[in-house]
Tab-separated table of C-alpha atoms in Angstrom:
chain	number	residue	atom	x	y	z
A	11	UNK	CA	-18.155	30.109	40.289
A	12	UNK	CA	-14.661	30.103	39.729
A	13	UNK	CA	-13.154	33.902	38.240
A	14	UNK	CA	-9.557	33.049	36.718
A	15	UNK	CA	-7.325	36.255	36.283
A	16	UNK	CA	-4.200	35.784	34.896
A	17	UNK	CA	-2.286	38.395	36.977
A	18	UNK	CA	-3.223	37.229	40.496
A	19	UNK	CA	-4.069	33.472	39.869
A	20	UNK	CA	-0.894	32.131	40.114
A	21	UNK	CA	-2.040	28.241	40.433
A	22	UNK	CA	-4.376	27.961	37.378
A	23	UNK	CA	-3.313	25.743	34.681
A	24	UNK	CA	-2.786	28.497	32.062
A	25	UNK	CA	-2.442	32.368	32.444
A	26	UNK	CA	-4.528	32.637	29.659
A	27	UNK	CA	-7.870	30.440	29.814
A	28	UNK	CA	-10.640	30.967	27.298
A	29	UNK	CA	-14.496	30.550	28.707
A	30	UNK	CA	-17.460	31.389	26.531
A	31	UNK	CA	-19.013	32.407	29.792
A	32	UNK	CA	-17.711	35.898	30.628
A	33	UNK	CA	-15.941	35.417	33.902
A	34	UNK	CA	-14.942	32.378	34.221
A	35	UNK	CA	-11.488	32.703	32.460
A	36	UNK	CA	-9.536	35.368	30.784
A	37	UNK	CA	-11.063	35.475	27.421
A	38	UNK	CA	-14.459	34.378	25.800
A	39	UNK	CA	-12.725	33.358	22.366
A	40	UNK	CA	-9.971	31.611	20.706
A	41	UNK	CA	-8.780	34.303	18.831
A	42	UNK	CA	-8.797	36.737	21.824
A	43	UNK	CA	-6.794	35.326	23.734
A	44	UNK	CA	-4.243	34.286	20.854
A	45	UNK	CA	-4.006	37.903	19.596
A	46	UNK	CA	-3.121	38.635	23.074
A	47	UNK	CA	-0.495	35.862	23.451
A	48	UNK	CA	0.836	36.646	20.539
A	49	UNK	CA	0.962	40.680	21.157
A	50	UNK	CA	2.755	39.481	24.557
A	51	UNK	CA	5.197	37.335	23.010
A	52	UNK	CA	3.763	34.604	25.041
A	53	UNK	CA	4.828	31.205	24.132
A	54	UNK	CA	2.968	28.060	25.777
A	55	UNK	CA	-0.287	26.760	26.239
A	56	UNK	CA	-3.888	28.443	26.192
A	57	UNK	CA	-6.482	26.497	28.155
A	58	UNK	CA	-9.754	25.868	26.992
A	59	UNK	CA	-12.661	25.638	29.482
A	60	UNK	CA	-15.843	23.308	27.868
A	61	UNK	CA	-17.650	25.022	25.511
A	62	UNK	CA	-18.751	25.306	21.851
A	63	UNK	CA	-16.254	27.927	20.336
A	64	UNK	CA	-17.571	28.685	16.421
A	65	UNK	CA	-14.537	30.511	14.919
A	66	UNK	CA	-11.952	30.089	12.748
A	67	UNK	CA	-8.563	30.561	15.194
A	68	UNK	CA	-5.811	31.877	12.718
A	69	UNK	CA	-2.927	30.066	15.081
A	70	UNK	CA	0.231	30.966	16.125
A	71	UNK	CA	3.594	29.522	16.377
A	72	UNK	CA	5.049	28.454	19.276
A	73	UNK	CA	1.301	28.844	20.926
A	74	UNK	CA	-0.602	25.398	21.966
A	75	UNK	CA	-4.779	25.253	22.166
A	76	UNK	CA	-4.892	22.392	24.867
A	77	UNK	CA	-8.031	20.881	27.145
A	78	UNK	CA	-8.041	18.070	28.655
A	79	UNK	CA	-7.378	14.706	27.383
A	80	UNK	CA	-11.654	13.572	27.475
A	81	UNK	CA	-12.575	16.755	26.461
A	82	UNK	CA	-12.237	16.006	22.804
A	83	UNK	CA	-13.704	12.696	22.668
A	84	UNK	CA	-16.205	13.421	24.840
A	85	UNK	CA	-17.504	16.463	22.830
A	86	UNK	CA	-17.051	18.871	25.307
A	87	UNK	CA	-14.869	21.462	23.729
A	88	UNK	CA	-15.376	22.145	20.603
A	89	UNK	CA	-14.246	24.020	17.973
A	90	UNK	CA	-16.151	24.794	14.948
A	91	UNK	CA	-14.848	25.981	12.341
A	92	UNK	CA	-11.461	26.130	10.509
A	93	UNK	CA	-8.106	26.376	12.318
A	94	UNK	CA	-5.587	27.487	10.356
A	95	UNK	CA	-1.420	27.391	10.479
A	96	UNK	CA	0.407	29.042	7.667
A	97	UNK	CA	3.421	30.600	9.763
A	98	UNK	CA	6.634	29.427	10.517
A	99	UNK	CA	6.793	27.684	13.910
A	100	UNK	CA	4.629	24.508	15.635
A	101	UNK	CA	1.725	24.216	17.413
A	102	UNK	CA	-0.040	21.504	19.221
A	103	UNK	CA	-3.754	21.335	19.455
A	104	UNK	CA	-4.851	18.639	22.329
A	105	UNK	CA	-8.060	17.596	23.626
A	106	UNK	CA	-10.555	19.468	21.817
A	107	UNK	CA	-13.314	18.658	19.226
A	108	UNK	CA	-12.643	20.179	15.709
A	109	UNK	CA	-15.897	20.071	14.191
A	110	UNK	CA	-16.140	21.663	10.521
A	111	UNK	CA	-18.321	23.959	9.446
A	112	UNK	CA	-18.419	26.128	6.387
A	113	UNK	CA	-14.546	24.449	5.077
A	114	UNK	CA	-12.307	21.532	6.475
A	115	UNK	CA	-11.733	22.116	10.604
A	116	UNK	CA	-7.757	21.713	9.545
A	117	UNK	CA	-5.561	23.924	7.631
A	118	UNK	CA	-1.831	23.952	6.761
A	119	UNK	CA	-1.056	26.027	3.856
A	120	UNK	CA	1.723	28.743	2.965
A	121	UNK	CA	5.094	28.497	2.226
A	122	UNK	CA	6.853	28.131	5.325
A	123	UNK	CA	8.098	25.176	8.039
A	124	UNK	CA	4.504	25.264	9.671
A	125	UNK	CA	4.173	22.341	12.112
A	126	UNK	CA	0.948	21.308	13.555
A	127	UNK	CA	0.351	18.021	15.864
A	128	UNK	CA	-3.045	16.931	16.556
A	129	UNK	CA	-2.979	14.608	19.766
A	130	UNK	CA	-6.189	13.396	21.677
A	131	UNK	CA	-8.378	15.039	19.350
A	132	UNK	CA	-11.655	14.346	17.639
A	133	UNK	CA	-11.808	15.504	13.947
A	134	UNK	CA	-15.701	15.673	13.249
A	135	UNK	CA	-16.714	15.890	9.583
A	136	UNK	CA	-20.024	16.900	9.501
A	137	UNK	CA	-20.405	18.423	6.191
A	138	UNK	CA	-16.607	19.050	4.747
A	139	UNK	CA	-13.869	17.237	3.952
A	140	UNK	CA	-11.958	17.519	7.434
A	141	UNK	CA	-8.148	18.469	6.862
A	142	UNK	CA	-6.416	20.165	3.834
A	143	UNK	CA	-2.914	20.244	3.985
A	144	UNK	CA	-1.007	22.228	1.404
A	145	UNK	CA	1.561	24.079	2.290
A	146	UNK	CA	4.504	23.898	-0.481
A	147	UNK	CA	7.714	23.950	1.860
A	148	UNK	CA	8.925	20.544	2.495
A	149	UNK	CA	9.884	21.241	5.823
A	150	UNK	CA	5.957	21.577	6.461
A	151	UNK	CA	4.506	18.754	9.402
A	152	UNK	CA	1.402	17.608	9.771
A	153	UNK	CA	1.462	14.648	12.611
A	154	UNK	CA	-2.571	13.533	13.884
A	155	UNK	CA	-1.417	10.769	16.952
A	156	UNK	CA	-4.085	9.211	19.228
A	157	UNK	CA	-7.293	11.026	17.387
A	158	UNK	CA	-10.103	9.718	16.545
A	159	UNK	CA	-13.019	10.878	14.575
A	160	UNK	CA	-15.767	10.618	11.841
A	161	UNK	CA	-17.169	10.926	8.554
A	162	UNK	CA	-20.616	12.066	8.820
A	163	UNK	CA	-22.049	12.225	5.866
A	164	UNK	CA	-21.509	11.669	1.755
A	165	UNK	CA	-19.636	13.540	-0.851
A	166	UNK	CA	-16.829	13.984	1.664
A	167	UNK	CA	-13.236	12.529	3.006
A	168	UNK	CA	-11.052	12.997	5.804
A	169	UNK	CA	-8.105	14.801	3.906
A	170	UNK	CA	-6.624	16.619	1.125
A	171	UNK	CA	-2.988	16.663	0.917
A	172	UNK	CA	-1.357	18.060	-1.827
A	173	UNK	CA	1.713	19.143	0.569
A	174	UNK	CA	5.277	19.191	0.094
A	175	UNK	CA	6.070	18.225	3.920
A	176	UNK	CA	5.531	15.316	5.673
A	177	UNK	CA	1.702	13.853	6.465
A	178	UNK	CA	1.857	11.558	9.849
A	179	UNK	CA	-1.172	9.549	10.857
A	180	UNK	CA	-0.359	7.147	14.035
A	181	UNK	CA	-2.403	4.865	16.541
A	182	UNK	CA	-5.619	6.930	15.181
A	183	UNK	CA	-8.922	5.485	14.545
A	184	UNK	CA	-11.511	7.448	11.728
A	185	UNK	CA	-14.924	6.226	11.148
A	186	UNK	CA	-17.794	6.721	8.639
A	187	UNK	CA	-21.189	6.617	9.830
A	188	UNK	CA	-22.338	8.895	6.984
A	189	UNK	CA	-21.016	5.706	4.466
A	190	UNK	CA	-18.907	8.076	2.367
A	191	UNK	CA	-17.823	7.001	-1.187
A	192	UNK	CA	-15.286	9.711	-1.417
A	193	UNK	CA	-11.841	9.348	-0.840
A	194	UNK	CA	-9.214	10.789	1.087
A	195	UNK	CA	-6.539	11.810	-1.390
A	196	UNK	CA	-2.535	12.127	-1.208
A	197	UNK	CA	-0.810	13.952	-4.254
A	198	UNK	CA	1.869	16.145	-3.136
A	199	UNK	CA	5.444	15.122	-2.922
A	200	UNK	CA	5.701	15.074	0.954
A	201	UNK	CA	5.571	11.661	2.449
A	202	UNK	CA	1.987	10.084	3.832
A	203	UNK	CA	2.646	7.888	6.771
A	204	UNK	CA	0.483	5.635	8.731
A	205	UNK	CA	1.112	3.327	11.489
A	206	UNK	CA	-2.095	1.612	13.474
A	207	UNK	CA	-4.638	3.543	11.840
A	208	UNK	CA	-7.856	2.612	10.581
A	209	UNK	CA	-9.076	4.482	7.639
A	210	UNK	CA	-12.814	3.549	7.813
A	211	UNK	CA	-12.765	5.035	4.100
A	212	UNK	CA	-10.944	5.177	0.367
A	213	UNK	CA	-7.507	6.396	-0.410
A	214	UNK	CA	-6.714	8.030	-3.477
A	215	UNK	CA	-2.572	8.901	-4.331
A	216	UNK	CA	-1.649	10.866	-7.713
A	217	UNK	CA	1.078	12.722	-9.509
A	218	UNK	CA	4.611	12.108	-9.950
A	219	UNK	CA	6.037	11.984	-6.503
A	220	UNK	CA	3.405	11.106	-3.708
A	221	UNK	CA	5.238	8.706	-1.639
A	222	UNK	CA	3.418	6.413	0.450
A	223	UNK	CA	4.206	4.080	3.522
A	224	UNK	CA	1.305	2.269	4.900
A	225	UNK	CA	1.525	0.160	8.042
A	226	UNK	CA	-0.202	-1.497	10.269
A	227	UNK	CA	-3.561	0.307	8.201
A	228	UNK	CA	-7.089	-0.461	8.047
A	229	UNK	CA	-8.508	1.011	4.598
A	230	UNK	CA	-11.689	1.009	3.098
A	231	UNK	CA	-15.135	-0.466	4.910
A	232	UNK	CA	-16.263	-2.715	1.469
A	233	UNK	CA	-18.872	0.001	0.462
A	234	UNK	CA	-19.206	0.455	-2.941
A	235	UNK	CA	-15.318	1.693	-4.640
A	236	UNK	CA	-11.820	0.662	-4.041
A	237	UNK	CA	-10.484	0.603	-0.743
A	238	UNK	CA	-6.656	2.037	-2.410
A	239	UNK	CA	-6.255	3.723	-5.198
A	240	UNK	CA	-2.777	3.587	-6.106
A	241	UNK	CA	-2.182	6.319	-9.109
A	242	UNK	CA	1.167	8.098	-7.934
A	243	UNK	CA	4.162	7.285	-9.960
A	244	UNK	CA	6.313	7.936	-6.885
A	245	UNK	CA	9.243	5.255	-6.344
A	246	UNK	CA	8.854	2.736	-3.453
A	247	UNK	CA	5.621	3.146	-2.549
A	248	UNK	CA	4.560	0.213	-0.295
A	249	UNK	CA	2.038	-1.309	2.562
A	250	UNK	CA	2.995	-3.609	5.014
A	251	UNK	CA	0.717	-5.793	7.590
A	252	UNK	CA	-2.568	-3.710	6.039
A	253	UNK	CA	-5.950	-4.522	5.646
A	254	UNK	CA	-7.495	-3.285	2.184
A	255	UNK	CA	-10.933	-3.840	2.321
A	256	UNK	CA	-12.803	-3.444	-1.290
A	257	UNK	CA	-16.144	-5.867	-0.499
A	258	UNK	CA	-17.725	-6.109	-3.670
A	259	UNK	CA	-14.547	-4.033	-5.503
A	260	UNK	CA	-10.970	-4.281	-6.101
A	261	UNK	CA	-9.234	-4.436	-2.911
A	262	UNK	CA	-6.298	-2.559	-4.582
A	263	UNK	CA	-5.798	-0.255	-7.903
A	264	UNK	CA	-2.754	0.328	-9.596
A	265	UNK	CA	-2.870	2.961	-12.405
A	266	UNK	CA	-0.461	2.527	-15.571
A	267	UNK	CA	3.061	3.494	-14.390
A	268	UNK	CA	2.805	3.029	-11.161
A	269	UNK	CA	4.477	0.668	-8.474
A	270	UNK	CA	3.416	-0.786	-5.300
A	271	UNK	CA	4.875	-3.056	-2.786
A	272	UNK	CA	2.239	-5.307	-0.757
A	273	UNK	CA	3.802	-7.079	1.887
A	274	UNK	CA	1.836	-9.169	4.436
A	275	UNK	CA	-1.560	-7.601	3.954
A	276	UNK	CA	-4.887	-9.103	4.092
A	277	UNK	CA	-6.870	-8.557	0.665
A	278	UNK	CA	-10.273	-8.848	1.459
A	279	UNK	CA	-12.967	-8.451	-1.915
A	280	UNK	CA	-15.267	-10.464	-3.764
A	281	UNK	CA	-15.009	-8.954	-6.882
A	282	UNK	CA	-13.496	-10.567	-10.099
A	283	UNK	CA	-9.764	-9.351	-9.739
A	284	UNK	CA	-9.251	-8.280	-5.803
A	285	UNK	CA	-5.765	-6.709	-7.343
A	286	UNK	CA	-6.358	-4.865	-10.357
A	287	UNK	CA	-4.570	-2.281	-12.903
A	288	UNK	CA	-2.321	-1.349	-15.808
A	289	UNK	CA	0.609	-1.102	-13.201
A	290	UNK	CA	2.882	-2.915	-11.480
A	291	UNK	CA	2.685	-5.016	-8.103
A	292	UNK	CA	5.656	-6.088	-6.032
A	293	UNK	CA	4.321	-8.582	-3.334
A	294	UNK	CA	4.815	-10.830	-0.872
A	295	UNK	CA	2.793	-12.791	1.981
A	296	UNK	CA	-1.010	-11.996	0.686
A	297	UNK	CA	-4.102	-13.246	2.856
A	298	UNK	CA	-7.073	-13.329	0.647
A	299	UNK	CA	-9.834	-13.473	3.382
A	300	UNK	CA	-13.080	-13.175	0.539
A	301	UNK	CA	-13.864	-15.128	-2.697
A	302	UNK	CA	-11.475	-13.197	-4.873
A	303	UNK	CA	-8.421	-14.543	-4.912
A	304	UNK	CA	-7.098	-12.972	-8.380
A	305	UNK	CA	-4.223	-10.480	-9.109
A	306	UNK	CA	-4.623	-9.142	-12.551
A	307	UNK	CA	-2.021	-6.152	-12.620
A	308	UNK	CA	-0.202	-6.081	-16.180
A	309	UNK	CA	3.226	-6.564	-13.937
A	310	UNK	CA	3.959	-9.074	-11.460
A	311	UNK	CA	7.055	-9.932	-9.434
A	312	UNK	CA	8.226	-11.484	-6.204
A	313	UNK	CA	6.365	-14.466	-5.440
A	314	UNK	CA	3.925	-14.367	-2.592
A	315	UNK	CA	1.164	-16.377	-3.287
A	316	UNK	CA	0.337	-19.088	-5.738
A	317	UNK	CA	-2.299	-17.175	-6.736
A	318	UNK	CA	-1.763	-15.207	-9.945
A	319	UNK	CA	-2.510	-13.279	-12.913
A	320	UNK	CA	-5.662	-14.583	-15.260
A	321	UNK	CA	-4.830	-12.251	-18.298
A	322	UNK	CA	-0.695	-12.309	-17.924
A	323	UNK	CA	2.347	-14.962	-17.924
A	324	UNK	CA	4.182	-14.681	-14.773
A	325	UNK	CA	7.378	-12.876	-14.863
A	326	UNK	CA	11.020	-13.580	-14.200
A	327	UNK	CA	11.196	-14.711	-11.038
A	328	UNK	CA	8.125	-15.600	-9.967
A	329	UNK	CA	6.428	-19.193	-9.533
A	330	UNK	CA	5.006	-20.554	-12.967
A	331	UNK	CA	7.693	-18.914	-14.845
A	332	UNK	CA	7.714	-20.559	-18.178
A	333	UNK	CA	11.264	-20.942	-20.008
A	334	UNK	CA	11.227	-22.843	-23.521
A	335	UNK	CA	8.924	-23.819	-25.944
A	336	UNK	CA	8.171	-25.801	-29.036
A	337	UNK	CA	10.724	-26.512	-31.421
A	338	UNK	CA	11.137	-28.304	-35.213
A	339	UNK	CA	14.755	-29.634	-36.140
A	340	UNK	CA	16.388	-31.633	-38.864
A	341	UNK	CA	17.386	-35.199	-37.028
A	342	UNK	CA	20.262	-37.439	-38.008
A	343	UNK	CA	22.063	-40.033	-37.067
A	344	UNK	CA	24.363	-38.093	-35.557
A	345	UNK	CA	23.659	-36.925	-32.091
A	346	UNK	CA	23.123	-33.385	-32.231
A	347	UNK	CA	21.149	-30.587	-30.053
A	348	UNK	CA	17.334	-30.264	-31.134
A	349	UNK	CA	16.330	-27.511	-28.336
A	350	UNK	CA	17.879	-25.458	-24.979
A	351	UNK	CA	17.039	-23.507	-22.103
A	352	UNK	CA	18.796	-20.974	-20.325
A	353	UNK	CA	17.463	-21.223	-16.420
A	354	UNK	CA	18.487	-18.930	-13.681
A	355	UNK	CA	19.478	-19.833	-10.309
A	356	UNK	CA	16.084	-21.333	-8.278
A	357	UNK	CA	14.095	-25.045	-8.137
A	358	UNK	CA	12.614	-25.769	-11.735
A	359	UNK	CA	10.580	-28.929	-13.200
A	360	UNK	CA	12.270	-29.998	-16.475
A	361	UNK	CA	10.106	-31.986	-18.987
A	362	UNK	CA	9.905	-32.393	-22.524
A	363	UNK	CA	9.000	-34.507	-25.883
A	364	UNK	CA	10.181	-35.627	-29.435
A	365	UNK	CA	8.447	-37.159	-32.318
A	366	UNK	CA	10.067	-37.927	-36.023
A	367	UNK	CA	7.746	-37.962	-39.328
A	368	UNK	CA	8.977	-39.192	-42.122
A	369	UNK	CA	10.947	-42.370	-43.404
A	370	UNK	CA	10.721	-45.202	-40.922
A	371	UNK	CA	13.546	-45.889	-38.639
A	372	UNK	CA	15.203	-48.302	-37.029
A	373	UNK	CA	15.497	-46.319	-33.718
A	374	UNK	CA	15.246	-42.806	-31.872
A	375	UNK	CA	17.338	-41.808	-29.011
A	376	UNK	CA	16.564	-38.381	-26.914
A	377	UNK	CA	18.284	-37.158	-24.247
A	378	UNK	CA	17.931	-34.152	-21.488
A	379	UNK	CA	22.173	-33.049	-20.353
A	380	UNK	CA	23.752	-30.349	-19.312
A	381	UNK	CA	25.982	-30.656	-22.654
A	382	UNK	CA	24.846	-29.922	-26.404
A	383	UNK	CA	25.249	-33.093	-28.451
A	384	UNK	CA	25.727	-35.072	-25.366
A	385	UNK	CA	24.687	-38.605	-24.581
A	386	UNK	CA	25.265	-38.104	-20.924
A	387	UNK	CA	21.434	-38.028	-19.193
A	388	UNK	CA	21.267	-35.225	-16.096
A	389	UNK	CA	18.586	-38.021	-14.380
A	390	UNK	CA	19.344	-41.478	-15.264
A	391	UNK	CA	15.771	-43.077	-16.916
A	392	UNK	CA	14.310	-39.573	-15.807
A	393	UNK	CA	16.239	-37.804	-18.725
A	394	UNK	CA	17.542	-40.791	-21.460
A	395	UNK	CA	15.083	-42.559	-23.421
A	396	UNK	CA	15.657	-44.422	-26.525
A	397	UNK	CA	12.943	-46.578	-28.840
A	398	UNK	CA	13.870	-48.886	-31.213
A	399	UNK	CA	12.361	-50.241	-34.358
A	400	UNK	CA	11.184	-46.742	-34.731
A	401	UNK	CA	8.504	-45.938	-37.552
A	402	UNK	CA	6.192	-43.271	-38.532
A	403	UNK	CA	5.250	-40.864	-36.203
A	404	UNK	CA	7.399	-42.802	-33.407
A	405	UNK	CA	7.411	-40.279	-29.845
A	406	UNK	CA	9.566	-39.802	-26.680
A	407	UNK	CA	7.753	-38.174	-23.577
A	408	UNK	CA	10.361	-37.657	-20.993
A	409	UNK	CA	8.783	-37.327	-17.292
A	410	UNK	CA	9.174	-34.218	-15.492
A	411	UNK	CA	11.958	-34.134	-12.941
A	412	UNK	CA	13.851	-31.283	-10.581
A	413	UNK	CA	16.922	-29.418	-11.679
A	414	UNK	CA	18.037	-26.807	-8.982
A	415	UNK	CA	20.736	-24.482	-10.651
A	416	UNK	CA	22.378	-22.105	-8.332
A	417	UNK	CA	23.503	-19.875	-11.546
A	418	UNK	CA	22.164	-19.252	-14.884
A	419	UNK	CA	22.935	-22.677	-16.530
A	420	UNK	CA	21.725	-24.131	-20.032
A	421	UNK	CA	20.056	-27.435	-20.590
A	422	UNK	CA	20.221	-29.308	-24.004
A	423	UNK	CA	18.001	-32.017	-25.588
A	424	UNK	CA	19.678	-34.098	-27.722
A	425	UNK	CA	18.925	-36.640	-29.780
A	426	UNK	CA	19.507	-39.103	-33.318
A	427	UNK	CA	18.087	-41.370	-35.153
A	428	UNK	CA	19.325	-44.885	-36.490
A	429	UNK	CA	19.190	-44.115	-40.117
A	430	UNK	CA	17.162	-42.058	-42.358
A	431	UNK	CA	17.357	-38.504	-41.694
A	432	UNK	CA	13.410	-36.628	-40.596
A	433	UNK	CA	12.590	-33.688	-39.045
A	434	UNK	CA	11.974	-33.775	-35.543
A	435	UNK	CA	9.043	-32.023	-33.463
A	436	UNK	CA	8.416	-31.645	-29.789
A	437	UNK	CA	8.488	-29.036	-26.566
A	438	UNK	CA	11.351	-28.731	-23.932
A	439	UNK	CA	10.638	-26.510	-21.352
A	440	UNK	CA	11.059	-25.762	-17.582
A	441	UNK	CA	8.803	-24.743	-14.785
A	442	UNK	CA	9.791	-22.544	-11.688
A	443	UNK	CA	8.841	-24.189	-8.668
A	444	UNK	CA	10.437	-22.147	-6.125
């Protein structure tokens, strides 16, 4: 048996080591040996020996709990119960098992710049929601980097952050063999960042300023609910190269007020709309790897897909944007304008139609030009047509044909008649194609 003692072991990794087996290092629990570190003024790093440690280490700044790297993963320190940082200063935690117990294993709260990075640890969930972190100074830090960990069991998520500060989740990997339906929520105004994480779970944002930046981010496991929840009304919110997983739900939520930006993402969901909400969506680059291919959000813009809304027009911008309409216009023999459109700069498909009622006529004439009351055509045959010996009910269809303004330019259609004055009818009305 090894006997550490921390004034004549000079070669031991720590001078304080915590054992639960009295002997074999300086103290049998957590908090023993930080009360002591702190009472010395210590600053550094306490090793912990394996073991199962059930307490609820009130931690202290500028003092790391640290085992080694397997030890966490492979379940053989472990702490259960709730470690806590509300103190000014940072800590590190590496290597061990946080395993809750009666409350989440993880808690930042206070007032303060607490700092607390979780590296090579396992964050078990057995029975509680995991992490809560709340403090209310925006200088707060939460970072989690090369963890993994588990839901294990219902009725519970991985976090609760209602923080000011700053919530960091990198190259991490969470699953949920209990099949949890609850989500993981985000509503405080700090920032929640991801980067290669897998979220084996829901995520829930709210309020007026949770700011999110999702990338590289598995989320959701296509259990019942969906996978993102976007209710914050926090400006540029976004998730790039994600996977939002909603299997027989919306991929992706977007409450009333809200904005997201969906870049490059895979939406995978077999439900009717796999993009749904009052709010509005910003994307670009979508996969749809399941049946559901619809977005159904009451705003759209910035094309991405040629997949779109069932319930709204597409809006400026975006492909299928509709500009003109019908129209009903006196018709003489005078060339005159019966209908315009305004387009904006981009690739549109120009088509249109006339028809007179009325007193026969001798002839109708119709052009598409860039002029009013023009007989100049923009596309030779494409845009001029003219019928003679016109009568009743007489009708010019003009094929559809590519304009590509690189400013905001009008279009006319112009026509006359040979004699009688009637009213003429019709649509005139462009396409965006790109």
């Amino acid at each position: 048996m090894v006997v550490y003692n921390n004034g004549t072991d000079l070669y031991g990794v720590s001078s304080y080591i915590v054992d639960a087996t009295l002997g074999q290092g300086n103290y049998t629990t957590i908090a023993a040996a930080l009360t002591a570190a702190s009472g010395a003024g210590f600053a550094g790093d306490i090793f912990i020996r394996p073991g199962t440690y059930t307490e609820n280490p009130s931690l202290v700044a500028g003092v790391n709990l640290v085992a080694w790297p397997s030890d966490g993963t492979g379940g053989t320190v472990i702490i259960k119960g709730n470690c806590t940082l509300s103190t000014a200063g940072t800590v590190t935690i590496s290597g061990c098992q946080l395993q809750t117990n009666s409350a989440a294993c993880v808690t930042v709260s206070g007032s303060v710049a607490s700092i607390l990075n979780l590296v090579n640890c396992y964050i078990n969930c057995t029975n509680n929601t995991g992490i809560t972190f709340s403090s209310s100074s925006a200088s707060s830090k939460l970072n989690i980097n090369f963890c993994t960990g588990d839901l294990g069991t219902t009725g519970i998520g991985l976090f609760t952050n209602s923080s000011a500060g700053a919530f960091t989740i990198s190259n991490s990997t969470f699953t949920n063999s209990g099949a949890s339906l609850t989500d993981s929520t985000h509503s405080g105004s700090g920032l929640l960042f991801t980067q290669y994480v897998n979220l084996n779970h829901r995520l829930t944002t709210s309020g007026s300023s949770a700011l999110i930046s999702l990338t590289y981010t598995n989320i959701g496991n296509g259990t019942s609910g969906i996978a993102l929840t976007h209710g914050s009304t926090a400006a540029n919110s976004g998730c790039f190269m994600c996977r939002l997983y909603g299997g027989s739900s919306a991929a992706i939520s977007i409450s009333a007020s809200c904005t997201l930006g969906v870049t490059n993402c895979e939406i995978n969901s077999i439900a009717t709309n796999a993009i749904t909400g009052a709010g509005t969506i910003n994307y670009q680059g979508l996969a749809f790897t399941a049946a559901s291919r619809t977005i159904n959000t009451t705003t759209q813009s910035q094309a991405g897909t040629l997949f779109g809304s069932t319930t709204t027009a597409p809006t400026a911008g975006m492909l299928g944007e509709l500009i003109g309409g019908s129209y009903s216009t006196a018709i003489g023999t005078a060339v005159a304008q019966m209908a315009t459109i305004s387009l904006t700069a981009g690739v549109w498909m120009v088509t249109g139609n006339i028809g007179i009622n009325g007193a026969a006529n001798t002839s109708l004439t119709a052009i598409i030009s860039a002029t009013t009351a023009s007989l100049t055509p923009l596309q030779g045959g494409a845009s001029a047509q003219t019928t003679t010996s016109a009568t009743l009910g007489s009708n010019i269809c003009f094929p559809s044909f590519r304009v590509t303004p690189t400013t905001t330019t009008s279009y006319f259609l112009n026509a006359s008649v040979g004699a009688s004055t009637n009213t003429a009818t019709g649509i005139f009305y462009a396409i965006r194609v790109a």
